[in-house]
Coordinates of C-alpha atoms in Angstrom, one line a residue:
X1 CA 0.0 0.0 0.0
X2 CA 3.0 2.3 -0.4
X3 CA 3.0 5.0 2.3
X4 CA -0.5 4.0 3.4
X5 CA 0.5 2.9 6.9
X6 CA -1.8 3.2 9.9
X7 CA -0.4 5.8 12.3
X8 CA -3.0 5.5 15.2
X9 CA -5.9 3.2 16.1
X10 CA -9.4 4.7 16.2
X11 CA -9.5 5.2 19.9
X12 CA -6.1 6.9 20.4
X13 CA -6.5 10.5 19.2
X14 CA -7.2 13.4 21.7
X15 CA -7.0 17.2 21.8
X16 CA -3.3 17.0 22.1
X17 CA -3.1 15.6 18.6
X18 CA -4.8 18.6 16.9
X19 CA -2.9 19.7 13.8
X20 CA -1.3 16.3 13.3
X21 CA -1.4 14.4 10.0
X22 CA -2.7 10.9 10.6
X23 CA -3.7 7.8 8.8
X24 CA -6.6 5.7 10.2
X25 CA -8.0 2.3 9.1
X26 CA -11.2 0.6 10.1
X27 CA -14.9 -0.1 9.4
X28 CA -17.6 2.5 8.8
X29 CA -19.7 2.3 11.9
X30 CA -22.2 5.1 11.0
X31 CA -22.5 7.4 8.0
X32 CA -24.2 10.7 8.2
X33 CA -24.7 12.9 5.0
X34 CA -25.3 16.6 5.9
X35 CA -25.5 17.9 2.4
X36 CA -22.1 19.5 1.8
X37 CA -20.5 17.3 4.4
X38 CA -20.3 13.5 5.1
X39 CA -19.5 12.3 8.6
X40 CA -18.4 8.7 9.3
X41 CA -17.6 7.1 12.6
X42 CA -14.6 4.9 11.8
X43 CA -14.2 1.9 14.1
X44 CA -11.5 -0.5 14.9
X45 CA -10.6 -2.5 18.1
X46 CA -9.3 0.6 19.7
X47 CA -12.5 2.6 19.5
X48 CA -14.2 5.2 17.3
X49 CA -13.0 8.3 15.6
X50 CA -15.3 10.7 13.7
X51 CA -13.9 11.5 10.2
X52 CA -15.4 14.3 8.0
X53 CA -15.3 14.6 4.2
X54 CA -15.7 18.3 3.4
X55 CA -15.0 20.5 0.3
X56 CA -12.3 22.6 2.0
X57 CA -10.1 19.5 2.4
X58 CA -11.0 17.8 -1.0
X59 CA -14.1 18.2 -3.1
X60 CA -13.0 15.1 -5.1
X61 CA -12.8 12.9 -2.1
X62 CA -16.2 14.2 -0.8
X63 CA -17.8 13.2 -4.1
X64 CA -16.2 9.8 -3.9
X65 CA -17.4 9.3 -0.3
X66 CA -21.0 9.1 -1.4
X67 CA -20.5 5.4 -2.2
X68 CA -19.5 4.5 1.4
X69 CA -21.9 2.4 3.4
X70 CA -22.0 0.7 6.9
X71 CA -19.2 -1.8 7.5
X72 CA -17.2 -0.8 4.4
X73 CA -13.5 -1.0 5.2
X74 CA -11.4 2.0 4.4
X75 CA -8.2 3.9 5.1
X76 CA -8.2 7.7 5.5
X77 CA -5.5 10.3 5.6
X78 CA -6.1 13.7 7.1
X79 CA -5.5 16.3 9.6
X80 CA -6.8 16.2 13.3
X81 CA -8.9 19.2 14.2
X82 CA -11.0 20.2 17.2
X83 CA -14.7 19.6 16.9
X84 CA -16.8 22.8 16.5
X85 CA -17.8 24.5 19.7
X86 CA -20.7 22.7 21.3
X87 CA -20.2 19.5 19.2
X88 CA -17.7 17.7 21.5
X89 CA -18.9 14.3 22.8
X90 CA -17.6 13.8 26.4
X91 CA -18.8 10.2 26.3
X92 CA -16.1 9.2 23.8
X93 CA -12.3 9.1 24.4
X94 CA -11.9 10.8 20.9
X95 CA -15.0 13.0 21.4
X96 CA -13.0 16.3 21.4
X97 CA -11.6 15.9 17.9
X98 CA -12.4 14.7 14.4
X99 CA -10.2 14.0 11.3
X100 CA -10.6 16.2 8.2
X101 CA -10.1 13.7 5.3
X102 CA -7.7 14.7 2.6
X103 CA -7.6 11.3 0.9
X104 CA -9.1 7.8 1.4
X105 CA -8.9 4.3 0.0
X106 CA -11.8 1.9 -0.1
X107 CA -10.2 -1.3 1.1
X108 CA -13.3 -3.4 0.8
X109 CA -17.1 -3.3 0.5
X110 CA -19.5 -5.1 2.7
X111 CA -23.0 -6.7 2.3
X112 CA -25.7 -5.3 4.5
X113 CA -25.2 -7.0 7.9
X114 CA -28.0 -9.2 9.2
X115 CA -28.2 -7.0 12.4
X116 CA -26.7 -3.6 13.4
X117 CA -23.1 -3.6 14.6
X118 CA -23.9 -1.8 17.8
X119 CA -24.1 -2.5 21.5
X120 CA -27.9 -2.0 21.8
X121 CA -29.2 -4.8 19.7
X122 CA -32.4 -6.8 19.6
X123 CA -31.3 -9.6 17.2
X124 CA -31.7 -13.1 18.6
X125 CA -28.6 -14.9 20.1
X126 CA -29.0 -17.6 17.5
X127 CA -28.7 -15.2 14.6
X128 CA -25.7 -13.5 16.3
X129 CA -23.9 -16.8 16.8
X130 CA -24.5 -17.7 13.2
X131 CA -22.7 -14.5 12.2
X132 CA -20.3 -14.6 15.2
X133 CA -17.5 -12.7 13.4
X134 CA -20.0 -9.7 13.0
X135 CA -21.2 -10.0 16.5
X136 CA -17.6 -9.7 17.8
X137 CA -17.3 -6.4 16.0
X138 CA -19.6 -4.9 18.6
X139 CA -17.6 -2.8 21.0
X140 CA -19.2 -4.1 24.1
X141 CA -18.5 -7.7 23.2
X142 CA -15.0 -7.0 21.9
X143 CA -14.3 -5.3 25.3
X144 CA -14.9 -8.7 27.0
X145 CA -12.0 -10.2 25.1
X146 CA -9.7 -7.3 25.8
X147 CA -10.5 -7.8 29.5
X148 CA -10.0 -11.6 29.1
X149 CA -6.5 -11.0 27.6
X150 CA -5.5 -8.7 30.4
X151 CA -6.7 -11.2 33.0
X152 CA -4.8 -14.1 31.5
X153 CA -1.6 -11.9 31.2
X154 CA -1.9 -10.9 34.8
X155 CA -2.3 -14.5 35.9
X156 CA 0.7 -15.6 33.9
X157 CA 2.9 -12.8 35.3
X158 CA 1.8 -13.6 38.8
X159 CA 2.5 -17.3 38.6
X160 CA 5.8 -16.8 36.6
X161 CA 7.1 -14.5 39.4
X162 CA 6.3 -17.3 42.0
X163 CA 8.4 -19.8 40.0
X164 CA 5.7 -21.8 38.4
X165 CA 6.4 -23.7 35.2
X166 CA 3.9 -23.6 32.4
X167 CA 3.7 -27.2 31.1
X168 CA 1.4 -28.5 28.3
X169 CA -0.3 -31.8 29.0
X170 CA -1.8 -34.2 26.4
X171 CA -5.1 -33.5 24.7
X172 CA -5.4 -37.1 23.5
X173 CA -5.5 -39.3 26.6
X174 CA -7.2 -42.3 28.2
X175 CA -10.8 -42.5 29.0
X176 CA -11.3 -42.9 32.8
X177 CA -15.0 -41.9 33.1
X178 CA -15.8 -40.5 36.6
X179 CA -18.6 -38.0 36.6
X180 CA -19.3 -36.2 33.3
X181 CA -19.0 -38.1 30.0
X182 CA -15.9 -38.0 28.0
X183 CA -15.6 -36.9 24.4
X184 CA -14.1 -39.9 22.6
X185 CA -11.7 -39.8 19.6
X186 CA -11.3 -43.0 17.5
X187 CA -7.7 -44.0 16.7
X188 CA -7.0 -44.8 13.0
X189 CA -3.8 -46.6 13.6
X190 CA -5.2 -48.6 16.5
X191 CA -8.6 -49.7 15.2
X192 CA -11.2 -50.2 17.8
X193 CA -9.4 -48.1 20.4
X194 CA -10.3 -44.7 21.5
X195 CA -8.6 -41.6 23.0
X196 CA -10.6 -39.3 25.3
X197 CA -10.4 -35.5 25.4
X198 CA -9.4 -34.5 28.9
X199 CA -12.0 -33.3 31.3
X200 CA -9.1 -31.9 33.3
X201 CA -5.3 -32.4 33.4
X202 CA -5.7 -33.8 36.9
X203 CA -3.7 -36.9 36.7
X204 CA -1.0 -35.4 34.5
X205 CA -0.4 -32.5 36.9
X206 CA -0.1 -34.9 39.8
X207 CA 2.4 -36.9 37.8
X208 CA 4.4 -33.7 37.2
X209 CA 4.6 -33.3 40.9
X210 CA 5.9 -36.8 41.2
X211 CA 8.4 -36.0 38.5
X212 CA 9.8 -33.2 40.7
X213 CA 8.5 -30.1 38.8
X214 CA 7.4 -28.6 42.1
X215 CA 5.1 -25.8 40.8
X216 CA 3.1 -26.2 37.6
X217 CA 0.4 -24.2 35.8
X218 CA -1.4 -24.3 32.5
X219 CA -4.1 -22.3 30.8
X220 CA -5.8 -25.3 29.2
X221 CA -8.8 -26.4 27.2
X222 CA -10.9 -29.1 28.9
X223 CA -13.8 -31.0 27.5
X224 CA -17.0 -32.5 29.0
X225 CA -19.8 -34.1 27.1
X226 CA -22.7 -33.0 29.4
X227 CA -26.0 -31.1 29.3
X228 CA -25.3 -27.4 28.9
X229 CA -26.5 -24.4 30.8
X230 CA -25.8 -20.6 30.5
X231 CA -22.6 -21.1 32.4
X232 CA -21.3 -24.3 30.8
X233 CA -19.8 -25.3 27.4
X234 CA -18.6 -28.6 26.0
X235 CA -15.1 -27.1 25.7
X236 CA -14.0 -24.6 28.3
X237 CA -10.7 -23.1 29.6
X238 CA -9.1 -23.8 33.0
X239 CA -6.3 -22.1 34.8
X240 CA -4.8 -25.3 36.2
X241 CA -2.3 -25.2 39.1
X242 CA -0.4 -27.7 41.2
X243 CA 2.2 -27.4 44.0
X244 CA 4.4 -29.8 45.9
X245 CA 5.2 -29.8 49.7
X246 CA 2.2 -27.6 50.5
X247 CA -0.9 -27.7 52.7
X248 CA -4.3 -26.2 52.2
X249 CA -3.3 -22.8 53.6
X250 CA -0.5 -22.4 51.2
X251 CA -2.6 -23.3 48.1
X252 CA -5.5 -21.1 49.2
X253 CA -3.2 -18.1 50.0
X254 CA -1.4 -18.4 46.6
X255 CA -4.8 -18.6 44.8
X256 CA -6.4 -15.8 46.8
X257 CA -3.6 -13.4 46.0
X258 CA -3.7 -14.4 42.3
X259 CA -7.4 -13.6 42.1
X260 CA -7.0 -10.2 43.9
X261 CA -4.0 -9.3 41.6
X262 CA -5.9 -10.3 38.4
X263 CA -9.1 -8.3 39.4
X264 CA -6.9 -5.2 40.2
X265 CA -4.7 -5.3 37.2
X266 CA -7.3 -6.3 34.6
X267 CA -10.3 -4.2 35.7
X268 CA -9.2 -2.0 38.6
X269 CA -11.4 -3.9 41.0
X270 CA -10.3 -4.1 44.6
X271 CA -11.4 -7.3 46.3
X272 CA -11.4 -7.8 50.1
X273 CA -8.0 -8.1 51.7
X274 CA -8.9 -11.4 53.3
X275 CA -11.5 -13.7 51.8
X276 CA -13.9 -15.1 54.4
X277 CA -14.2 -18.9 54.9
X278 CA -17.3 -20.9 55.5
X279 CA -17.5 -24.7 56.2
X280 CA -19.6 -26.7 53.8
X281 CA -22.2 -27.5 56.6
X282 CA -22.7 -23.8 57.4
X283 CA -23.2 -22.9 53.7
X284 CA -25.8 -25.6 53.4
X285 CA -27.5 -24.6 56.7
X286 CA -27.7 -20.9 56.0
X287 CA -27.9 -20.7 52.2
X288 CA -29.0 -24.2 51.0
X289 CA -26.1 -24.3 48.5
X290 CA -22.4 -24.9 48.6
X291 CA -21.8 -21.9 46.4
X292 CA -23.6 -19.2 48.4
X293 CA -24.0 -15.6 47.1
X294 CA -23.1 -13.7 50.3
X295 CA -23.7 -10.2 48.9
X296 CA -27.2 -10.2 50.6
X297 CA -29.0 -11.7 53.5
X298 CA -32.2 -13.9 53.4
X299 CA -30.6 -16.8 55.2
X300 CA -32.5 -20.0 55.5
X301 CA -34.0 -21.0 58.9
X302 CA -34.5 -24.6 60.0
X303 CA -37.9 -24.8 61.7
X304 CA -38.3 -28.6 61.7
X305 CA -38.3 -28.8 65.5
X306 CA -41.0 -26.1 65.7
X307 CA -43.5 -27.8 63.4
X308 CA -42.7 -31.4 64.0
X309 CA -46.1 -32.0 65.6
X310 CA -47.9 -29.6 63.4
X311 CA -51.5 -30.2 62.3
X312 CA -50.2 -29.4 58.8
X313 CA -49.1 -32.8 57.7
X314 CA -46.8 -31.7 55.0
X315 CA -44.6 -30.2 57.8
X316 CA -45.2 -32.9 60.4
X317 CA -44.0 -35.7 58.1
X318 CA -41.0 -33.9 56.6
X319 CA -37.4 -34.8 57.2
X320 CA -36.6 -31.1 57.1
X321 CA -38.6 -27.9 57.1
X322 CA -36.9 -24.6 56.3
X323 CA -38.1 -21.1 55.5
X324 CA -37.0 -17.8 54.2
X325 CA -38.3 -14.5 55.6
X326 CA -38.6 -11.7 53.1
X327 CA -39.0 -8.2 54.7
X328 CA -41.8 -6.3 52.9
X329 CA -42.6 -9.4 50.8
X330 CA -46.2 -9.4 51.7
X331 CA -46.7 -7.0 48.7
X332 CA -46.0 -9.8 46.3
X333 CA -49.0 -10.6 44.1
X334 CA -50.5 -14.1 43.8
X335 CA -49.2 -14.5 40.3
X336 CA -45.7 -13.8 41.5
X337 CA -46.0 -16.4 44.3
X338 CA -47.4 -18.8 41.7
X339 CA -44.4 -18.1 39.4
X340 CA -42.0 -18.8 42.4
X341 CA -44.0 -22.0 43.0
X342 CA -43.3 -23.2 39.5
X343 CA -39.7 -22.2 39.8
X344 CA -39.0 -24.5 42.8
X345 CA -40.5 -27.5 41.0
X346 CA -37.3 -27.4 38.8
X347 CA -35.5 -28.7 41.9
X348 CA -37.9 -31.5 42.8
X349 CA -40.3 -29.5 45.0
X350 CA -44.1 -30.4 44.8
X351 CA -45.1 -26.9 45.8
X352 CA -44.2 -23.9 47.9
X353 CA -45.9 -23.0 51.3
X354 CA -46.1 -19.4 52.3
X355 CA -47.4 -17.0 55.0
X356 CA -48.1 -13.3 54.6
X357 CA -47.9 -11.4 58.0
X358 CA -50.7 -8.9 58.0
X359 CA -51.8 -6.4 60.7
X360 CA -54.5 -8.6 62.0
X361 CA -53.9 -12.1 60.6
X362 CA -51.5 -14.6 59.0
X363 CA -52.6 -14.9 55.5
X364 CA -51.9 -18.3 54.2
X365 CA -53.6 -21.5 52.8
X366 CA -52.3 -23.5 55.8
X367 CA -52.3 -20.9 58.7
X368 CA -55.4 -22.5 60.2
X369 CA -53.4 -25.6 60.9
X370 CA -50.8 -23.8 63.0
X371 CA -51.2 -23.6 66.8
X372 CA -50.6 -20.4 68.8
X373 CA -47.4 -22.0 70.1
X374 CA -46.2 -22.8 66.6
X375 CA -47.0 -19.3 65.5
X376 CA -44.9 -17.9 68.4
X377 CA -42.1 -20.2 67.7
X378 CA -42.0 -19.1 63.9
X379 CA -42.3 -15.5 64.9
X380 CA -39.3 -15.8 67.2
X381 CA -37.3 -17.9 64.7
X382 CA -37.7 -15.5 61.8
X383 CA -38.1 -12.3 63.7
X384 CA -41.4 -11.7 61.9
X385 CA -42.9 -8.3 61.4
X386 CA -46.0 -6.9 59.7
X387 CA -45.5 -6.8 55.9
X388 CA -43.2 -9.8 55.7
X389 CA -43.7 -13.0 53.7
X390 CA -42.1 -16.3 54.7
X391 CA -41.6 -19.1 52.1
X392 CA -41.4 -22.7 53.4
X393 CA -40.1 -25.9 51.9
X394 CA -40.6 -29.3 53.5
X395 CA -39.4 -32.8 52.5
X396 CA -36.0 -34.5 51.9
X397 CA -33.0 -32.5 53.0
X398 CA -31.3 -32.2 49.5
X399 CA -34.5 -31.1 47.8
X400 CA -35.4 -28.5 50.6
X401 CA -31.9 -27.0 50.6
X402 CA -31.7 -26.8 46.7
X403 CA -35.2 -25.5 46.2
X404 CA -34.9 -22.8 48.9
X405 CA -31.3 -22.0 48.0
X406 CA -32.1 -21.2 44.4
X407 CA -35.4 -19.5 45.4
X408 CA -33.3 -17.2 47.6
X409 CA -31.3 -16.0 44.6
X410 CA -34.6 -15.3 42.7
X411 CA -35.9 -13.3 45.7
X412 CA -32.6 -11.4 46.0
X413 CA -33.0 -10.2 42.4
X414 CA -36.7 -9.5 42.6
X415 CA -36.3 -7.3 45.7
X416 CA -33.1 -5.7 44.4
X417 CA -31.0 -6.7 47.4
X418 CA -27.8 -7.4 45.4
X419 CA -25.6 -4.4 45.3
X420 CA -24.7 -3.6 41.6
X421 CA -21.1 -4.0 40.7
X422 CA -20.2 -5.7 43.9
X423 CA -18.0 -8.7 44.4
X424 CA -18.1 -11.1 47.4
X425 CA -15.7 -14.0 47.4
X426 CA -15.8 -16.8 50.0
X427 CA -13.9 -20.0 50.5
X428 CA -16.0 -23.1 51.2
X429 CA -14.1 -25.7 53.2
X430 CA -14.6 -29.0 55.1
X431 CA -16.6 -30.7 52.3
X432 CA -17.8 -34.3 52.7
X433 CA -15.2 -36.5 50.9
X434 CA -18.0 -38.7 49.4
X435 CA -21.7 -38.5 48.5
X436 CA -24.0 -41.4 48.0
X437 CA -25.4 -42.0 44.5
X438 CA -28.8 -43.6 45.0
X439 CA -29.1 -44.6 41.3
X440 CA -25.8 -46.3 41.2
X441 CA -26.2 -47.5 44.8
X442 CA -22.6 -46.6 45.7
X443 CA -20.5 -43.9 47.1
X444 CA -19.0 -41.3 44.7
X445 CA -16.3 -38.7 45.2
X446 CA -17.7 -35.3 45.7
X447 CA -14.7 -33.7 44.0
X448 CA -12.6 -36.5 42.4
X449 CA -11.2 -39.8 43.7
X450 CA -7.7 -38.3 44.2
X451 CA -8.7 -36.0 47.0
X452 CA -7.2 -36.7 50.3
X453 CA -9.3 -37.2 53.5
X454 CA -8.6 -35.0 56.4
X455 CA -5.9 -36.2 58.8
X456 CA -6.9 -39.1 60.9
X457 CA -9.9 -40.0 58.8
X458 CA -8.7 -43.0 56.9
X459 CA -10.5 -45.2 59.4
X460 CA -13.7 -43.1 59.0
X461 CA -13.5 -43.5 55.2
X462 CA -13.7 -47.2 55.7
X463 CA -16.2 -47.5 58.5
X464 CA -18.4 -44.4 57.9
X465 CA -17.8 -43.1 54.4
X466 CA -20.5 -40.5 54.6
X467 CA -18.9 -38.8 57.6
X468 CA -15.3 -38.4 56.2
X469 CA -14.3 -34.9 55.4
X470 CA -12.0 -33.9 52.5
X471 CA -9.0 -31.6 52.4
X472 CA -10.9 -29.7 49.7
X473 CA -11.7 -26.1 49.1
X474 CA -13.8 -24.1 46.6
X475 CA -13.6 -20.4 45.9
X476 CA -17.1 -19.0 45.3
X477 CA -17.7 -15.5 43.9
X478 CA -21.2 -13.9 43.8
X479 CA -22.9 -17.3 43.9
X480 CA -20.7 -19.1 41.3
X481 CA -17.9 -21.5 42.0
X482 CA -14.9 -20.0 40.2
X483 CA -12.3 -22.4 41.4
X484 CA -11.9 -25.7 43.3
X485 CA -9.0 -27.7 44.5
X486 CA -7.7 -30.1 47.2
X487 CA -4.7 -31.7 48.7
X488 CA -4.1 -34.9 46.8
X489 CA -3.6 -38.5 48.0
X490 CA 0.1 -39.1 47.7
X491 CA 0.5 -42.7 48.9
X492 CA -0.6 -45.9 47.2
X493 CA -2.5 -47.5 50.1
X494 CA -4.7 -44.5 50.8
X495 CA -5.5 -44.3 47.1
X496 CA -6.3 -48.0 47.0
X497 CA -8.6 -47.5 50.1
X498 CA -10.3 -44.6 48.3
X499 CA -10.9 -46.7 45.1
X500 CA -12.2 -49.6 47.3
X501 CA -14.9 -47.4 49.0
X502 CA -15.9 -46.1 45.6
X503 CA -16.5 -49.7 44.4
X504 CA -13.5 -49.8 42.1
X505 CA -11.8 -53.2 42.7
X506 CA -8.1 -54.0 42.3
X507 CA -8.4 -55.1 38.7
X508 CA -10.5 -52.1 37.6
X509 CA -8.1 -49.7 39.5
X510 CA -5.1 -51.3 37.7
X511 CA -6.9 -51.1 34.3
X512 CA -7.9 -47.4 34.7
X513 CA -5.3 -46.0 37.0
X514 CA -2.4 -48.4 37.0
X515 CA 0.1 -45.8 35.8
X516 CA -0.9 -43.5 38.7
X517 CA -0.6 -46.3 41.3
X518 CA 2.9 -47.2 39.9
X519 CA 4.0 -43.6 40.1
X520 CA 2.9 -43.4 43.8
X521 CA 5.4 -46.2 44.6
X522 CA 8.4 -44.0 43.6
X523 CA 8.5 -41.3 46.2
X524 CA 5.5 -39.1 45.5
X525 CA 5.7 -35.8 47.4
X526 CA 2.7 -34.3 49.3
X527 CA 1.0 -32.1 46.8
X528 CA -2.1 -30.1 46.1
X529 CA -3.6 -27.6 43.7
X530 CA -6.6 -25.7 42.4
X531 CA -8.2 -25.1 39.0
X532 CA -10.1 -22.0 38.0
X533 CA -12.9 -21.9 35.4
X534 CA -11.5 -19.0 33.4
X535 CA -14.6 -18.5 31.3
X536 CA -16.9 -18.2 34.3
X537 CA -14.4 -15.9 36.1
X538 CA -14.3 -13.5 33.2
X539 CA -18.1 -13.7 32.8
X540 CA -18.5 -12.4 36.4
X541 CA -15.7 -9.8 36.1
X542 CA -17.2 -8.5 32.8
X543 CA -20.8 -8.5 34.2
X544 CA -21.9 -10.7 31.3
X545 CA -25.2 -12.5 31.4
X546 CA -23.8 -15.7 29.8
X547 CA -20.6 -17.5 29.5
X548 CA -21.0 -17.4 25.7
X549 CA -20.3 -13.7 25.9
X550 CA -16.7 -14.3 26.9
X551 CA -15.9 -17.2 24.6
X552 CA -15.0 -16.1 21.1
X553 CA -16.7 -18.9 19.2
X554 CA -19.0 -20.7 21.7
X555 CA -21.5 -23.5 21.2
X556 CA -25.2 -23.3 21.8
X557 CA -27.0 -25.2 24.6
X558 CA -27.3 -28.1 22.3
X559 CA -23.5 -28.1 21.7
X560 CA -23.8 -26.7 18.2
X561 CA -21.6 -24.2 16.4
X562 CA -24.2 -22.3 14.3
X563 CA -21.4 -20.5 12.4
X564 CA -19.5 -23.6 11.1
X565 CA -22.4 -26.0 11.5
X566 CA -20.4 -28.4 13.7
X567 CA -20.8 -31.2 14.5
X568 CA -21.3 -32.5 11.0
X569 CA -21.4 -35.7 9.2
X570 CA -18.2 -37.3 7.8
X571 CA -17.6 -39.4 4.7
X572 CA -18.0 -43.2 4.5
X573 CA -14.3 -43.4 3.6
X574 CA -13.3 -41.6 6.8
X575 CA -15.4 -43.9 8.9
X576 CA -14.0 -47.0 7.2
X577 CA -10.4 -45.9 7.9
X578 CA -11.4 -45.6 11.6
X579 CA -13.1 -49.0 11.6
X580 CA -16.4 -47.4 12.5
X581 CA -19.8 -48.4 11.1
X582 CA -22.8 -46.3 12.1
X583 CA -26.1 -47.9 12.9
X584 CA -28.8 -47.0 10.3
X585 CA -31.6 -45.0 11.7
X586 CA -35.2 -45.3 10.7
X587 CA -36.0 -41.6 10.1
X588 CA -39.7 -42.2 9.6
X589 CA -39.8 -43.8 13.1
X590 CA -37.8 -40.9 14.6
X591 CA -40.3 -38.4 13.2
X592 CA -43.4 -40.2 14.3

């Protein structure tokens, strides 16, 4: 292009540049024809600059500029000048100046976009995902990826300064299904055998500790073939960390400072100096969930003992009865209450009991079944006042806690209790090591089967598995788990005991994890680590509504890429080379 070289990006020029000759390149965001003048907002990743075609600068270029349209790509040369008095835009970094165009080059034309390239947009997400490369031109969305880059660079600097080594671990590995499903990859040279894409580098990072690498990290892609939600994707990015010769306090201290540093450097956000800690049992007791949003109150209250002899049989027969008091909630309409009732059914509840506290009565479908003693007990337990509403849930413990825990979040939003732009981290500790899977009729690891039991609990693991506590810790931010880790098992016998209680016999353990068990025989150091979900962390930091807003080319909730139309069919020859034959499907039966 000869001497056509970009001198500045479109967000760089200020009043100090007035009088300078510049060359800008970008896309035409808006075009405004004011008769004898044409204004174009020129956009690139750096921002917007208003350029003006006028007869004083070049009548010929003004005439040529009539062909320009939205999203045309152009280069302009011109002189920076101050905007006319009263025309400055204080909301733009470049709002005090404009560029008077002396010459321009049309670098490319553009078809009319299927939706406007601007932040305020009403196009459906499906349409935007189909044209993701256009969606990413929107400044607000592009800003998420600038923020993401700053965050990752901050994390890398922090870990590098602490002596961590960034080591890449395999993407093609062995399937060891525990928890979510693996994505399988057929091997052409080993017909009938399959690799798996890693759900986590967990075993490899432990092996690196056994190899003596001492401190490892990796910003790594992981894969899980599971049902998707707004905060999940089939492929996602982890900041994966492991350390040797450490305990929980050292891992948590390192991770806490890393998160504080990243928030400050990437977004100027100052997090609390010390993150509070909460045992798992307390989180479930007060918030119903092991990822509590502690930015607001509305704690759950256990009233089982108060209503255990109630005339209201739903309460009397329940394993657990809990409630949430909402100050001023008596103003809720019956439709809103019905909507909340439908909401809790997602979590297995059959309904939702409630009481409105009025001046002269308790308004509720079941208030007539409550004795005066029970009413006094509930009044004292909740600190009830006129104008309140209390929501109750009764039944099995897990259902009650889940239903009320998620209802609490809905109520916090409905009553605007969550401070805007606030961040409240909390460590959750003292997790149960195991949880019982009623469908499989066996114990399962709450985190993963390589998590160490707390000191002195090996006997408990074998005699009372449900009572064993883990050396595990999760970091929760604004009601989302952003990181989780543990101190690992580092001796063969404890690992074998863990496999045994999980129902993994010696042969299965050898088949699936023989390489790990052998490595444990050669002087494995005590070690532990943590992994952060980078996508979710950036989503919260950016204030995005969905994890898809911080992933450049995300999948839909059906794991589809609408832009590339992946996944897709492959040729018969490709399948033959892999030794794979697809079962024929009767499409008529599928459609009926």
